[in-house]
Each structure stands twice: as structure tokens, then as C-alpha cells.
PDB file of C-alpha atoms in Angstrom:
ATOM      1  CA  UNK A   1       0.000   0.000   0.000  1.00  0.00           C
ATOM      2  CA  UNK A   2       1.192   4.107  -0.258  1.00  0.00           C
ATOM      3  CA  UNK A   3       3.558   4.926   2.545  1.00  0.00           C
ATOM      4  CA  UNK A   4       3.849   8.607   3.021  1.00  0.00           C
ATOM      5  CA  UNK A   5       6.777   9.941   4.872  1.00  0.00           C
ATOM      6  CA  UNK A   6       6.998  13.265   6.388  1.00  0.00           C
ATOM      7  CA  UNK A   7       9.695  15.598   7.284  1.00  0.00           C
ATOM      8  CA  UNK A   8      10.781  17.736   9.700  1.00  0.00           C
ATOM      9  CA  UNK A   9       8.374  16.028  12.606  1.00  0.00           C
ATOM     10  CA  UNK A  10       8.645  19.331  14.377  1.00  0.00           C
ATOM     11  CA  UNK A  11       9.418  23.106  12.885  1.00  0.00           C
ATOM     12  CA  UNK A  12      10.390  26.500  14.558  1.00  0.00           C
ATOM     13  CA  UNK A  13      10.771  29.611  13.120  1.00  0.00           C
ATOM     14  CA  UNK A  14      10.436  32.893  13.881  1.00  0.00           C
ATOM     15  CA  UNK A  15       7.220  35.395  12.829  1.00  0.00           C
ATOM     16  CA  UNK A  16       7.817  36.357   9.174  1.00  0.00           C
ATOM     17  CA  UNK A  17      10.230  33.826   7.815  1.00  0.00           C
ATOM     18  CA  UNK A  18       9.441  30.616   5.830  1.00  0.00           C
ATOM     19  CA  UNK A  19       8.485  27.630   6.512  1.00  0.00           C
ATOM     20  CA  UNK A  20       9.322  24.225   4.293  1.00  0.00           C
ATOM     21  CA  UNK A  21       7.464  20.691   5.110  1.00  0.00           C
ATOM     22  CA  UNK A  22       8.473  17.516   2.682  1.00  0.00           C
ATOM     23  CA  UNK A  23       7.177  14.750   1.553  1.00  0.00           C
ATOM     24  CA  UNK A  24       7.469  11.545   0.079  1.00  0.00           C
ATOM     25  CA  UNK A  25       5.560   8.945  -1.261  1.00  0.00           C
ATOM     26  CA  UNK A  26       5.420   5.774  -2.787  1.00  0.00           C
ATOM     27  CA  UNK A  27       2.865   4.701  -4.827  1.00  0.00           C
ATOM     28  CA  UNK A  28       3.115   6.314  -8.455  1.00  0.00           C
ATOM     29  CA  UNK A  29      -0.166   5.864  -8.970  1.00  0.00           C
ATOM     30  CA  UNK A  30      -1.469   8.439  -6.565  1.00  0.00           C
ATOM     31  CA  UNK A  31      -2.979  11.456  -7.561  1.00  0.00           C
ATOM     32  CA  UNK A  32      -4.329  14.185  -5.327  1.00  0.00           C
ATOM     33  CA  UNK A  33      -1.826  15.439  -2.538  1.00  0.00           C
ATOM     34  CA  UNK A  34      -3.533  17.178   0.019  1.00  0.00           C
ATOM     35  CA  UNK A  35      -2.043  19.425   3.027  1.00  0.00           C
ATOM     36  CA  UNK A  36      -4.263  19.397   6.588  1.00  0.00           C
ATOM     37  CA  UNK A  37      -3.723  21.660   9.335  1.00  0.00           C
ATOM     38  CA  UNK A  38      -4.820  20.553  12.631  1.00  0.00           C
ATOM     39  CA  UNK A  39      -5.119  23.001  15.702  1.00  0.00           C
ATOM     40  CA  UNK A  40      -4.948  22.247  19.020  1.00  0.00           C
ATOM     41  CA  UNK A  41      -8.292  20.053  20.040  1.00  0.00           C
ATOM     42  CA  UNK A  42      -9.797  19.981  16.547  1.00  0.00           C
ATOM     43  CA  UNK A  43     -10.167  17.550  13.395  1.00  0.00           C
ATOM     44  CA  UNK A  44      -7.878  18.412  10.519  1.00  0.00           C
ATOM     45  CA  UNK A  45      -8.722  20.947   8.204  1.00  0.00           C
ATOM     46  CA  UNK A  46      -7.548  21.020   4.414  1.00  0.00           C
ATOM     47  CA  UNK A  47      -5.570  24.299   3.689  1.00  0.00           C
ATOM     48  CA  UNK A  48      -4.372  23.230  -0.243  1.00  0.00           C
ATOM     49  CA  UNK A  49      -4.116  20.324  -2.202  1.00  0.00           C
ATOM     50  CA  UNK A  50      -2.299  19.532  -5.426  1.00  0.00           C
ATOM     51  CA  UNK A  51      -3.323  16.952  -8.284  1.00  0.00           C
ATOM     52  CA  UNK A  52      -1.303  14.881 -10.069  1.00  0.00           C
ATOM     53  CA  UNK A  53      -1.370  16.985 -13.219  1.00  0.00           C
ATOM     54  CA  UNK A  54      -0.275  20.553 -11.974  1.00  0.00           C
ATOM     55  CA  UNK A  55       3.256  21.017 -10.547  1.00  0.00           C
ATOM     56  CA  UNK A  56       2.431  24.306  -8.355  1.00  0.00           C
ATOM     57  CA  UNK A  57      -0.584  25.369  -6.632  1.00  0.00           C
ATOM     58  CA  UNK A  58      -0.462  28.685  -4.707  1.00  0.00           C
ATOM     59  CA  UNK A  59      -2.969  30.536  -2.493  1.00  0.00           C
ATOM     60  CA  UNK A  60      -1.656  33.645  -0.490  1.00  0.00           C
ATOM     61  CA  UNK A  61       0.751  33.017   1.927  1.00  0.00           C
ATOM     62  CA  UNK A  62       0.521  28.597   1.093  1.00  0.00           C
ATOM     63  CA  UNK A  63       2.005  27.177  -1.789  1.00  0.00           C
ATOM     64  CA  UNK A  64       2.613  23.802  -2.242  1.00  0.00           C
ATOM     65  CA  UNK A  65       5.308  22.366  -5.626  1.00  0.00           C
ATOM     66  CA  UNK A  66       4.753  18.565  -6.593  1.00  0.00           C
ATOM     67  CA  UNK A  67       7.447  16.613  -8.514  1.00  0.00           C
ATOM     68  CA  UNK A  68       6.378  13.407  -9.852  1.00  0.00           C
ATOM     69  CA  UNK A  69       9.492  11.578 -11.013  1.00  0.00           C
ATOM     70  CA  UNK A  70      10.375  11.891  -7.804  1.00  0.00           C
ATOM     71  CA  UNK A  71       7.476  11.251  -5.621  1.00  0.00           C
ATOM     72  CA  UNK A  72       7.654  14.065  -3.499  1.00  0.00           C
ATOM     73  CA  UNK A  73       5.794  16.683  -2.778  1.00  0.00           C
ATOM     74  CA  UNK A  74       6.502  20.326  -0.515  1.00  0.00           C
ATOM     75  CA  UNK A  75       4.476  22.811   1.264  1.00  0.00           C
ATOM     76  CA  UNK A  76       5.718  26.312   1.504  1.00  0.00           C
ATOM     77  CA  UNK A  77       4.512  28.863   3.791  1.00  0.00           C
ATOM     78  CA  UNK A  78       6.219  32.352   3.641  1.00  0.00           C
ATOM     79  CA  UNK A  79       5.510  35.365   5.748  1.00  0.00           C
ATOM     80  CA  UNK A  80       4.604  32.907   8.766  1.00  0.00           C
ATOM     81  CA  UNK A  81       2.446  34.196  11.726  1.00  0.00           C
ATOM     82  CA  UNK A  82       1.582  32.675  15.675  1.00  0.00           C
ATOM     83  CA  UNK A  83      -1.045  31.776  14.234  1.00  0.00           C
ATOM     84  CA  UNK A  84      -0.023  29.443  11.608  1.00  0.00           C
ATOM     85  CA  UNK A  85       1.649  27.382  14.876  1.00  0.00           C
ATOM     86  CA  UNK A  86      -0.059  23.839  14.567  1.00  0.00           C
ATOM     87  CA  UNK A  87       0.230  20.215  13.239  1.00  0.00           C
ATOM     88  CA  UNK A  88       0.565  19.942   9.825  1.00  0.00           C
ATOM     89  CA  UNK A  89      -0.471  16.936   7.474  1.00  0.00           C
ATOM     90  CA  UNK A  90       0.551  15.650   4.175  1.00  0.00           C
ATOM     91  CA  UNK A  91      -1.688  12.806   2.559  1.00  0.00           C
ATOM     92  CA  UNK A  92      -1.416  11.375  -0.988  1.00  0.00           C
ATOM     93  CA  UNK A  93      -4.314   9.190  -2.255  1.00  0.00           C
ATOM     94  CA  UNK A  94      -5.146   7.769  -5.919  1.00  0.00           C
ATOM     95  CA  UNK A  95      -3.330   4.598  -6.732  1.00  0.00           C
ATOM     96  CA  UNK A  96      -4.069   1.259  -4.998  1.00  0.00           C
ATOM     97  CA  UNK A  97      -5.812   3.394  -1.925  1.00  0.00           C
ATOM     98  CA  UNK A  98      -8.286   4.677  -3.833  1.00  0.00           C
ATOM     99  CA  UNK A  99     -10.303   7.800  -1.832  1.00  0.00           C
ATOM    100  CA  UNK A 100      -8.658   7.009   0.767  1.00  0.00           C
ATOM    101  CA  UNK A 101      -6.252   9.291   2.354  1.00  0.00           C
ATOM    102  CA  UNK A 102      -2.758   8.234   3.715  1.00  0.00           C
ATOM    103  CA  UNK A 103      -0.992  10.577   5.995  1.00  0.00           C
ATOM    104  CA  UNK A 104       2.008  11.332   6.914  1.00  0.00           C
ATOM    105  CA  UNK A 105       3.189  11.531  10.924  1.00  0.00           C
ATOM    106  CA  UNK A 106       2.413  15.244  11.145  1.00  0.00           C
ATOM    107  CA  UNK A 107       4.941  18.086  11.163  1.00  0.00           C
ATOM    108  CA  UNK A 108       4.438  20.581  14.452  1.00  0.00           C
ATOM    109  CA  UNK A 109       5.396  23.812  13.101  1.00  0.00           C
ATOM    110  CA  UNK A 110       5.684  26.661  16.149  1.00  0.00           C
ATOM    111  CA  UNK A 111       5.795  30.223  15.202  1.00  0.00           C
ATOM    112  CA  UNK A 112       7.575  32.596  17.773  1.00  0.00           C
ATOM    113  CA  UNK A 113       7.293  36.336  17.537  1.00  0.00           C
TER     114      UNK A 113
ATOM    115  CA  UNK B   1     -24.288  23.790   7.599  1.00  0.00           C
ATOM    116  CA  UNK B   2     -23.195  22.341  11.078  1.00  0.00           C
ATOM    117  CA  UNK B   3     -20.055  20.494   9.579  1.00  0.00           C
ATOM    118  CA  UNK B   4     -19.609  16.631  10.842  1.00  0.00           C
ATOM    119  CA  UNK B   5     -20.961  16.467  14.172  1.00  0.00           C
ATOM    120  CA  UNK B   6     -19.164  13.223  16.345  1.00  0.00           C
ATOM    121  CA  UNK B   7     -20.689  12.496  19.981  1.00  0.00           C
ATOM    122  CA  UNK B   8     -19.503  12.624  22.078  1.00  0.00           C
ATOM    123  CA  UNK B   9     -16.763  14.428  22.356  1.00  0.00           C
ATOM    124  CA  UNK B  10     -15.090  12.778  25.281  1.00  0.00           C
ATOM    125  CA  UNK B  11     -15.283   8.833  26.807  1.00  0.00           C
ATOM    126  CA  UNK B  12     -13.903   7.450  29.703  1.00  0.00           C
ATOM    127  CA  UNK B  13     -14.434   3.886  30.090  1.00  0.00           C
ATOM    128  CA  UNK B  14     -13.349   0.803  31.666  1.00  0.00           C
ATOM    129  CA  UNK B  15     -11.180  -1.822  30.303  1.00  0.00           C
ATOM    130  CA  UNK B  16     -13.996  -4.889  28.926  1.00  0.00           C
ATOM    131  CA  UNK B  17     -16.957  -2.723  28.580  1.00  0.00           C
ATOM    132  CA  UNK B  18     -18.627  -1.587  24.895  1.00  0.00           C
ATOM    133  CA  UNK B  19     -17.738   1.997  23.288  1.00  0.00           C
ATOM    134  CA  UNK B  20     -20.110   3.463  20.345  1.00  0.00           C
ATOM    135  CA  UNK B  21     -18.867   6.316  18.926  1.00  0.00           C
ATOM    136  CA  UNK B  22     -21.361   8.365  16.524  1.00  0.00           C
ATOM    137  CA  UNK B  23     -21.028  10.868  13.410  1.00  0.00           C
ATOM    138  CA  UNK B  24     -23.475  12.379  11.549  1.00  0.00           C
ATOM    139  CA  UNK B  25     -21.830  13.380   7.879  1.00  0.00           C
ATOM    140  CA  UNK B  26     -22.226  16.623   6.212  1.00  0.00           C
ATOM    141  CA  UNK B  27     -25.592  16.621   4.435  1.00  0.00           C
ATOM    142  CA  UNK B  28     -25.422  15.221   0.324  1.00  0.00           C
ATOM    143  CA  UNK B  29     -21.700  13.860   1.027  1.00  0.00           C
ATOM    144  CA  UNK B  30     -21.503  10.350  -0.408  1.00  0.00           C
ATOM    145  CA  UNK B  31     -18.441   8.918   1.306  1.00  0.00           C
ATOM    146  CA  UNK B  32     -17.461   8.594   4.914  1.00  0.00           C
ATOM    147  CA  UNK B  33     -14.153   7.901   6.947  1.00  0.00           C
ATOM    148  CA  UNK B  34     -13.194   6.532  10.227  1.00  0.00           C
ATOM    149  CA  UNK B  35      -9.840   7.255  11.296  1.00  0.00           C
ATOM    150  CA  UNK B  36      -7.896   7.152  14.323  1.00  0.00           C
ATOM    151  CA  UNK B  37      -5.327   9.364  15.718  1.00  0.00           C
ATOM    152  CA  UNK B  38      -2.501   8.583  17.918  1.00  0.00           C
ATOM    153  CA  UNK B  39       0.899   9.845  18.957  1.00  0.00           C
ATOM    154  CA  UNK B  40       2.656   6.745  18.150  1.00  0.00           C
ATOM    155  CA  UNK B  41       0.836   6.012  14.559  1.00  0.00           C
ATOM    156  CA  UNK B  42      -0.387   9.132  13.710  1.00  0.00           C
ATOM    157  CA  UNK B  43      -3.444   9.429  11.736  1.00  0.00           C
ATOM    158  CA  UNK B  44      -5.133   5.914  10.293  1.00  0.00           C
ATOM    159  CA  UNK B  45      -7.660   5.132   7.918  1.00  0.00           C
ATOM    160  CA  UNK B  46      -9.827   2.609   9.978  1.00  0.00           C
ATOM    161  CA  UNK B  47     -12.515   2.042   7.149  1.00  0.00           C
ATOM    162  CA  UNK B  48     -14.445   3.799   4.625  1.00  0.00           C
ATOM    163  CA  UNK B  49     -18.238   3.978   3.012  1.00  0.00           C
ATOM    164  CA  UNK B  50     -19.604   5.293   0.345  1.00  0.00           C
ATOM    165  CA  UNK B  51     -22.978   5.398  -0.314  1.00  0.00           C
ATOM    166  CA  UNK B  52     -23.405   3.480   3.142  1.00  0.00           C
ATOM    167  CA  UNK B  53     -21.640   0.372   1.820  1.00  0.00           C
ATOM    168  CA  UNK B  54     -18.053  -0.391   3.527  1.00  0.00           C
ATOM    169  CA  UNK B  55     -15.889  -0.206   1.045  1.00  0.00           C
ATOM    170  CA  UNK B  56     -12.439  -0.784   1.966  1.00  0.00           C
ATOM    171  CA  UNK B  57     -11.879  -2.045   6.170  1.00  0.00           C
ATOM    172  CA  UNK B  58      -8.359  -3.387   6.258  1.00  0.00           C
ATOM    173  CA  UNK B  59      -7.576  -0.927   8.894  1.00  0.00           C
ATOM    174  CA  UNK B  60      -9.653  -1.915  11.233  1.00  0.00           C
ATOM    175  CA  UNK B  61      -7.632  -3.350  13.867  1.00  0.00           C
ATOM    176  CA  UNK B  62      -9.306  -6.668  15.128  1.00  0.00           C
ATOM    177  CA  UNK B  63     -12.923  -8.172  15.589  1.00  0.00           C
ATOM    178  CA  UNK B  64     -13.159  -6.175  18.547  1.00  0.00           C
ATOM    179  CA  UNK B  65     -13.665  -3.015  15.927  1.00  0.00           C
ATOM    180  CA  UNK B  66     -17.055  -2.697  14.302  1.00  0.00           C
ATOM    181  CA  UNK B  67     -18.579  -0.028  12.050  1.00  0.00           C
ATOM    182  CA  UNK B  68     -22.048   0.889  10.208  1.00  0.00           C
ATOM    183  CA  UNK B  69     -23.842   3.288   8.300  1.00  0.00           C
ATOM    184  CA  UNK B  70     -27.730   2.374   8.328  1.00  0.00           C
ATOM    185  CA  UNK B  71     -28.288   5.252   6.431  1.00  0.00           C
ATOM    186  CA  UNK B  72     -27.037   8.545   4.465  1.00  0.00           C
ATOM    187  CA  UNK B  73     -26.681  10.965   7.513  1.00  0.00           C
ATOM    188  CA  UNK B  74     -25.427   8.461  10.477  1.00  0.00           C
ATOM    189  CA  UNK B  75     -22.692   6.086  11.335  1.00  0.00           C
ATOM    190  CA  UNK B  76     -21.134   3.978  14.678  1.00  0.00           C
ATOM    191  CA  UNK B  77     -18.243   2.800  15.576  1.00  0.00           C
ATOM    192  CA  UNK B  78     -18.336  -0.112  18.015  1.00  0.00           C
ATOM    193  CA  UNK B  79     -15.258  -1.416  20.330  1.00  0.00           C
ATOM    194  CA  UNK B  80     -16.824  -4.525  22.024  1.00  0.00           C
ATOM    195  CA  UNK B  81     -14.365  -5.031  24.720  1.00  0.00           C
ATOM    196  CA  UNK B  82     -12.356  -2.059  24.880  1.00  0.00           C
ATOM    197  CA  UNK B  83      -9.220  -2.625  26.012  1.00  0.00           C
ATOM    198  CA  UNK B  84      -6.467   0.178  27.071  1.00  0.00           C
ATOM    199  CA  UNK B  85      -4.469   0.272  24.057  1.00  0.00           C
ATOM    200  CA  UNK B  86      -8.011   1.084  22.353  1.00  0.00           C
ATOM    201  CA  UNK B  87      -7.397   5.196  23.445  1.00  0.00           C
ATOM    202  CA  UNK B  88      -7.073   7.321  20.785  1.00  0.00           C
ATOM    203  CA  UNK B  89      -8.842  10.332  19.518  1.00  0.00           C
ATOM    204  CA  UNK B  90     -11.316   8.905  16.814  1.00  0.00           C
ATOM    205  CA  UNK B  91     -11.991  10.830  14.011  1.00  0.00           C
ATOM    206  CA  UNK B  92     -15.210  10.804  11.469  1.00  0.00           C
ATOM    207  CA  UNK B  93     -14.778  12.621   8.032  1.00  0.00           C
ATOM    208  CA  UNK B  94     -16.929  12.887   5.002  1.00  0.00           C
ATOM    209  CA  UNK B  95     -16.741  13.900   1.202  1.00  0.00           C
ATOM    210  CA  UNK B  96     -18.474  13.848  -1.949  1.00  0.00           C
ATOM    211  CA  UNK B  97     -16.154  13.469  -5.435  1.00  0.00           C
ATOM    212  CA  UNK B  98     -19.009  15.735  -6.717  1.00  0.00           C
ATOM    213  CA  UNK B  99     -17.082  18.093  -8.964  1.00  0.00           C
ATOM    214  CA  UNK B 100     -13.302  18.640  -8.849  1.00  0.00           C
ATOM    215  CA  UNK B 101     -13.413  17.734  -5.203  1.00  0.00           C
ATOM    216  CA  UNK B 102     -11.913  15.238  -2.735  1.00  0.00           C
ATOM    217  CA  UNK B 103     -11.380  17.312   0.459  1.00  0.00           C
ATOM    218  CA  UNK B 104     -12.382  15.363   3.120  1.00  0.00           C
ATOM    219  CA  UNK B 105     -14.575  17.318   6.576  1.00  0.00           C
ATOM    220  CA  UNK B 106     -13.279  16.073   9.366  1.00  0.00           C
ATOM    221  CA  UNK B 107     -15.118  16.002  12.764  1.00  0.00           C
ATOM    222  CA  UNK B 108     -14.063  17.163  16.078  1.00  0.00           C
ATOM    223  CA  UNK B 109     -13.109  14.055  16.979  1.00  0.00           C
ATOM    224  CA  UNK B 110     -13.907  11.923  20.353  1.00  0.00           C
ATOM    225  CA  UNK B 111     -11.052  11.315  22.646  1.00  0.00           C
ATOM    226  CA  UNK B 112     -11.326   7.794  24.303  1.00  0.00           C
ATOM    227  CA  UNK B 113      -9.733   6.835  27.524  1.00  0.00           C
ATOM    228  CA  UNK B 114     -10.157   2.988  28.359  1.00  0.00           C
ATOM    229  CA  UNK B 115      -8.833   2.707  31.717  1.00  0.00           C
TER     230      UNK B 115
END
């Protein structure tokens, strides 16, 4: 089955610098790579997601670059704020898991002023 | 709309004794999840529906691990006996492939202590 790996497992930087999360996975069949953020006491919440067929996807501050041949896949977040501190999720699904989503272990990403 | 709603929240319960969880999915979404969330194997798919038939359950851990969806807008999960390595946040998600979409909804999860 996919096996998603994750790295760093935990992230700190200060307010206003960037922030890099990796992954890798393994099936080549998957096709939709999405990113999760989950706060504190709450389920995860999608904050972008990539298909197979686009190599960039951007939305404000959260960008997130997909390489194929390789089987990995990034999220970028620039201009971080506290409030971007949390748990961060890849998944990749597509491939032999169907809708299903495998995760990666989670990145904790703290943002200090 | 309300989002998925999961009840209840939080469950303390002896080691032996029978644990339903519950989750209502968001209204007109066709598939729905069962994962489970701990610190030493992160976040796993327990089993999926769609259209209220089980679809895939190979992560459901043993026999002791039961699921249903009797209809479009409710679903259990069962642990008949609970046992202490059973605690875990559990979440419930949903999703429809209507359009472009596959973002799942998660739930707020419910937090299960078997002591």
C-alpha cells in the first residue's frame, strides 16, 4: 500500500520567515496530494491540495510544488504568523488506496514572535 | 451547515466494557471515513463507506472493531471489549467526489480513555 513519509516532525521559526514541510511517497499511482492543518483540540482541516497533473498550486501566503518523477511533494509557507503554529499533514491518495487518504506523521510547526 | 458532528466528544471507560462512537456526515456527502489518531501512529484510515456500503476495512484493527452506516446521515463505531491500548482520539470525516473535489470534513473528533 502508499507509505507517506513526512519531514521535519517538528518546525520553529520565527514570525515572518518561511516555513518548508516535505514529503514523500510511494505509490506512483497516486494522484491528489492534500495538506491538513490541525489546531490544538480539533479535526484536521484542508488548507491546499495539489493533483497529479499541476506542478504548483499557490494561495496567499501557502504554496505547495509537486514533482512526480520523484514522488515528493513540498508545502511552503512564507511570511509565517503565531497563528499558523499547529500540526501539519501531508496525505497522498489515488493509486491502490483509492479515496482514501494516507498521511504522513504530522509536522508541528511553532511560530515565535 | 453544522459540519460533521461526532458524539460525544469525550469517553472514559473501563477496560472490557462496549464503546459506540457516533457521526453524523455533512448533508449530500456520499463517502465517509473513520480514522484514528494517535501519537505513536499518527493518523489511520480505519474504514471507509460510500454510499453506506463499507468499502475498503483493512484498517480496522481486530474483531473487537465494528462499524455501520444504516443510512445517508449516520454512522457507529463499536469497540466490544475495549481494552487500554483502544485510546485514541477517533476521528469521522466525510466527502463527496461531486465536482473537482476530494477534500475530506473532518469532525471534532472523540477522545477515548479505556482505563
Amino acid at each position: 500500500g502508499e507509505n507517506v513519509e513526512q519531514h521535519p516532525s517538528t518546525l520553529s521559526v520565527q514570525e515572518g520567515d518561511s516555513a518548508v514541510i516535505k514529503c514523500t511517497y510511494s505509490d506512483s499511482a497516486s494522484n491528489y496530494f492534500p495538506w491538513y492543518k490541525q489546531e490544538l483540540g480539533k479535526g484536521p482541516q484542508l488548507i491546499i491540495d495539489i493533483r497529479s497533473n499541476v506542478g504548483e498550486k499557490k494561495d496567499q501566503r501557502i504554496a505547495v510544488t509537486l514533482n512526480k518523477t520523484a514522488k515528493h511533494f513540498s508545502l511552503h509557507i512564507t511570511e509565517t504568523q503565531p497563528e499558523d503554529s499547529a500540526v501539519y499533514f501531508c496525505a497522498a491518495s489515488g493509486g491502490d488506496s483509492g479515496y482514501a487518504l494516507n498521511f504522513g506523521k504530522g509536522t508541528s510547526l511553532l511560530v515565535t514572535p | 451547515d453544522a459540519g460533521v458532528i461526532q458524539s460525544p466528544r469525550h469517553e472514559v471507560t473501563e477496560m472490557g466494557q462496549e464503546v459506540t462512537l457516533r457521526c453524523k456526515p455533512i448533508s449530500g456527502h456520499d463517502y465517509l471515513f473513520w480514522y484514528r489518531q494517535t501519537m505513536m501512529r499518527g493518523l489511520e484510515l480505519l474504514i471507509y463507506f460510500n454510499n453506506n456500503v463499507p468499502i475498503d476495512d483493512s484498517g480496522m484493527p481486530e474483531d473487537r472493531f465494528s462499524a455501520k452506516m444504516p443510512n445517508a446521515s449516520f454512522s457507529t463505531l463499536k469497540i466490544q471489549p475495549s481494552e487500554p491500548r483502544d485510546s485514541a482520539v477517533y476521528f469521522c470525516a466525510s466527502s463527496t467526489l461531486a465536482g473537482l473535489g476530494n477534500e475530506q470534513f473532518f469532525g471534532p473528533g472523540t477522545r477515548l480513555t479505556v482505563l
